[in-house]
Every structure is written in C-alpha cells, then in structure tokens.
Protein backbone atom coordinates (compact mmCIF):
# COMPACT_ATOMS: atom_id res chain seq x y z
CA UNK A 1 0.00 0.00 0.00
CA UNK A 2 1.34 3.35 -0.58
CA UNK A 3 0.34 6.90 0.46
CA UNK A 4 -1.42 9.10 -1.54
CA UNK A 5 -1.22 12.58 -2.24
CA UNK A 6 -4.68 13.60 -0.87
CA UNK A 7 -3.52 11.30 2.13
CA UNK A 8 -0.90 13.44 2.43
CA UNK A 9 -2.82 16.31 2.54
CA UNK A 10 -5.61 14.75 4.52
CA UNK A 11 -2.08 14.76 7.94
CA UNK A 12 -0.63 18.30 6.84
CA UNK A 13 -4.48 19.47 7.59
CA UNK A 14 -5.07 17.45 10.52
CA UNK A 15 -1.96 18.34 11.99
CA UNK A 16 -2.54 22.34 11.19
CA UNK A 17 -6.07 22.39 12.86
CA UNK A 18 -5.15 20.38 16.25
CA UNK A 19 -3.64 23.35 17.36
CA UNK A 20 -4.00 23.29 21.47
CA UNK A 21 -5.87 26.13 22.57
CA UNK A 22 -3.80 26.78 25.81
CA UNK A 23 0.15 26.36 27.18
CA UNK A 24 3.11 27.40 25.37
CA UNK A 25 4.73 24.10 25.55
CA UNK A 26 2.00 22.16 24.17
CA UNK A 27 1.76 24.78 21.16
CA UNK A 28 5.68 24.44 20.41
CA UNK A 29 5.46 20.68 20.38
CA UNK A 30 2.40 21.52 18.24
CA UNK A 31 4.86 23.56 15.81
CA UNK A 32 7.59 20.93 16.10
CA UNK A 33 5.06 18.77 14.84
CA UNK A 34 4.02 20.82 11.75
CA UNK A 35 7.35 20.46 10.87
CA UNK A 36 8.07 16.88 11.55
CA UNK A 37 5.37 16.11 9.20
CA UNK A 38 5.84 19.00 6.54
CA UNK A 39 9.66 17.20 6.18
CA UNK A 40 8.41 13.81 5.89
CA UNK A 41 5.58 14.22 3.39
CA UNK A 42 7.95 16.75 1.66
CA UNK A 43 11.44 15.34 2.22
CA UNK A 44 10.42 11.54 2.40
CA UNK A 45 13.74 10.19 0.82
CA UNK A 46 15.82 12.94 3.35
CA UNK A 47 13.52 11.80 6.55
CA UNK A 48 16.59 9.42 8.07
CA UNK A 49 18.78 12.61 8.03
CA UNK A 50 16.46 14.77 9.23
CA UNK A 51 16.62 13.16 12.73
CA UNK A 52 20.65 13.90 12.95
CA UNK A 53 20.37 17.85 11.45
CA UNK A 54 21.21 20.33 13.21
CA UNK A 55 20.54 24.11 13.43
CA UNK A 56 22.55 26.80 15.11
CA UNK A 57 21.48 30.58 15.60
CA UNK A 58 24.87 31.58 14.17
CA UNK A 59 23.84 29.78 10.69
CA UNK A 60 26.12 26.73 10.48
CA UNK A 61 24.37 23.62 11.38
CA UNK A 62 22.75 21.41 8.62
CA UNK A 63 20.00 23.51 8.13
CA UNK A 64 20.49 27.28 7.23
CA UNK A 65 18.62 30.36 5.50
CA UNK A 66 20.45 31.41 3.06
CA UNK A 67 20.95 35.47 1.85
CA UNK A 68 17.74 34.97 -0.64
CA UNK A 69 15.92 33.78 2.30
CA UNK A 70 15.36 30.54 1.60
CA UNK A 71 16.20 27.58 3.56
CA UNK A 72 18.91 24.65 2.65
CA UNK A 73 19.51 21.62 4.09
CA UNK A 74 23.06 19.82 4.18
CA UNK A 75 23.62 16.64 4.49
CA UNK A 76 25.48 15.57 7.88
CA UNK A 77 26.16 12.25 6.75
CA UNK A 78 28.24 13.30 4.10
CA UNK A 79 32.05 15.21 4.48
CA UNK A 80 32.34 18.87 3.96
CA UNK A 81 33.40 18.97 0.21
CA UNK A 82 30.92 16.48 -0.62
CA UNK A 83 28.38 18.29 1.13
CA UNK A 84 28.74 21.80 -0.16
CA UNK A 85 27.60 20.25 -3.43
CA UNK A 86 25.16 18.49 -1.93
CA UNK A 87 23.14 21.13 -0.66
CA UNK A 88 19.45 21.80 -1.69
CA UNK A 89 15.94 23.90 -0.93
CA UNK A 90 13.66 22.79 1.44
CA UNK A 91 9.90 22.21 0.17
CA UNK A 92 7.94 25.46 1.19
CA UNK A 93 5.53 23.80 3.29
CA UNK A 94 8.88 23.17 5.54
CA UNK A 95 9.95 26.83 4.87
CA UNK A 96 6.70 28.25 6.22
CA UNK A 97 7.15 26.18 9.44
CA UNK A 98 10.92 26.34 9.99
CA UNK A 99 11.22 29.88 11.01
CA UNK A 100 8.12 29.97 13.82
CA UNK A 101 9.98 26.73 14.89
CA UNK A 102 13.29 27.22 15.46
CA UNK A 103 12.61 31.36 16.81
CA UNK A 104 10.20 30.61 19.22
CA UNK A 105 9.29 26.64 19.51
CA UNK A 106 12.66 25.40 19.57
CA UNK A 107 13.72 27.68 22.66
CA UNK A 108 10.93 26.41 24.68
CA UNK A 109 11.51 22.74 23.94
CA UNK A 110 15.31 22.30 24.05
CA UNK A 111 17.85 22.83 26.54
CA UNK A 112 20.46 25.82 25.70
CA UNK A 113 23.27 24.40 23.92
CA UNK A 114 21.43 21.98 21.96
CA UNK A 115 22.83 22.20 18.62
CA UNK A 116 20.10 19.85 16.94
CA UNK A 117 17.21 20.79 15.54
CA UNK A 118 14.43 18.51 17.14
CA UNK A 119 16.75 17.45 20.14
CA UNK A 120 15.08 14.08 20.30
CA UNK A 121 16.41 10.75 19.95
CA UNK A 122 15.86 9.64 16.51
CA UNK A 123 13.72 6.42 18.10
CA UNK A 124 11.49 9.22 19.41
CA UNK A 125 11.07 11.10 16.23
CA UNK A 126 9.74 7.86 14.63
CA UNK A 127 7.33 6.92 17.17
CA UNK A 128 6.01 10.65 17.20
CA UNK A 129 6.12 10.46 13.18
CA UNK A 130 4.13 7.31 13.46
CA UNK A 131 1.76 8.01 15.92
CA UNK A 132 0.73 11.43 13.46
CA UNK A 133 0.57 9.71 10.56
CA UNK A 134 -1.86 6.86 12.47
CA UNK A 135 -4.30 9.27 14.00
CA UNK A 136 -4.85 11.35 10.73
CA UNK A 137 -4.97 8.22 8.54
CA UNK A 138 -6.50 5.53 10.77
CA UNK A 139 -3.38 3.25 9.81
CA UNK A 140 0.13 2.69 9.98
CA UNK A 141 3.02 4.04 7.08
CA UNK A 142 5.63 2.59 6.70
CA UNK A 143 8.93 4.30 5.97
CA UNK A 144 9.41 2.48 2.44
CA UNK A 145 5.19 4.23 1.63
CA UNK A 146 6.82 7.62 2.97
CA UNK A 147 9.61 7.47 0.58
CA UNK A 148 7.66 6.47 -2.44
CA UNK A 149 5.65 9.94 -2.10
CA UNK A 150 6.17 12.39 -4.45
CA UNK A 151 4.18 16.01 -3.67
C-alpha cells in the first residue's frame, strides 16, 4: 500500500487544525510537529537525516537560510566537500514552518546548547512520526510508503 497525495494532505491538515488552545509548551510541540510532518511528506527520501540535522542561531548547522531567504539543508552524513555540493531547498511547506519553529518553539523545547534541531532521539522522532501519521490516517506508514511519495 502506498500513500497518496490527498492522504498526504488529509495529515498536513489534521496536523494544522489540532492546534492546542492553551500552554506554550503544548503549542511548540504543536509547531515541532508541523514540521516533523511538513519534512516527511515533503522530504520523504531525506527523513533518516532529518533526525541527525542540526541548526545553530549563528547559521552553520545542517540547516540554514540562506541570503535569498530561503532555507537549505546539508547533508550531515556526508564530508564537507561532498556536502557543499550536496546542498538543496527545502519544500515550502517546511519553509513556512521552519522559522516559527526554530525562533520561538525550539527555545521552549530544548535545553540551551542543543545544537540539533528537534533534540530528540531519533527512536522518538519515529514513534512521534508514526503516531501522526496513524491518527490522521487511521493506519500505519511505513517508511518504504513515505519514501515512495512524491508532492
């Protein structure tokens, strides 16, 4: 079985509306969430990486707005030179989220210090990936359905 488009749609909209009305913790997981789920229905073949990135203030982590404003992603796995020609634009649904995460979630949900950019254990990231994608669809997705999207 693979995801569908309008599947894919039917998360990013359940995930937008279940805002919580109240705390500012619950609302920055809320944004980390956006964003967990804009990557993987955008980024699906990058989503393994995604749980090592990191993103510093200073603009040198893995994950970096460029002069034009938009937003590249680097990939840690690979070495510097290699990298630098590696580098690519994030899917706007991830730009529209990325900013509001990392300027005012982030700081609520990390520890200072923390150079990555969920600060979760990549087991965790999963689980929370999975446990989105179940309660929007009503069923499981597997990694191999994620990375056979194309949005």
């Amino acid at each position: 079985m693979t995801i569908t488009a309008q599947e894919a749609y039917v998360v990013m909209a359940g995930v937008h509306h279940a805002m919580p009305k109240t705390g500012e913790r619950h609302q920055a997981r809320w944004v980390r969430d956006k964003l967990l789920i804009a990557w993987a229905l955008h980024h699906p073949e990058r989503i393994a990486e995604f749980f090592r990135a990191t993103w510093k203030a200073d603009n040198t982590g893995h994950i970096r707005r460029q002069p034009d404003g938009f937003w590249t992603y680097q990939n840690p796995a690979l070495s510097a030179e290699a990298t630098a020609r590696n580098k690519y634009r994030l899917a706007q649904p991830v730009t529209d989220v990325l900013p509001i995460y990392v300027e005012h979630a982030r700081p609520l949900l990390l520890k200072p210090g923390d150079g990555t950019l969920l600060g979760m254990p990549s087991d965790h990231i999963q689980v929370r990936l999975g446990n989105i994608l179940k309660t929007h669809l009503g069923r499981e997705v597997s990694y191999s359905e994620l990375r056979a999207l194309r949005l």
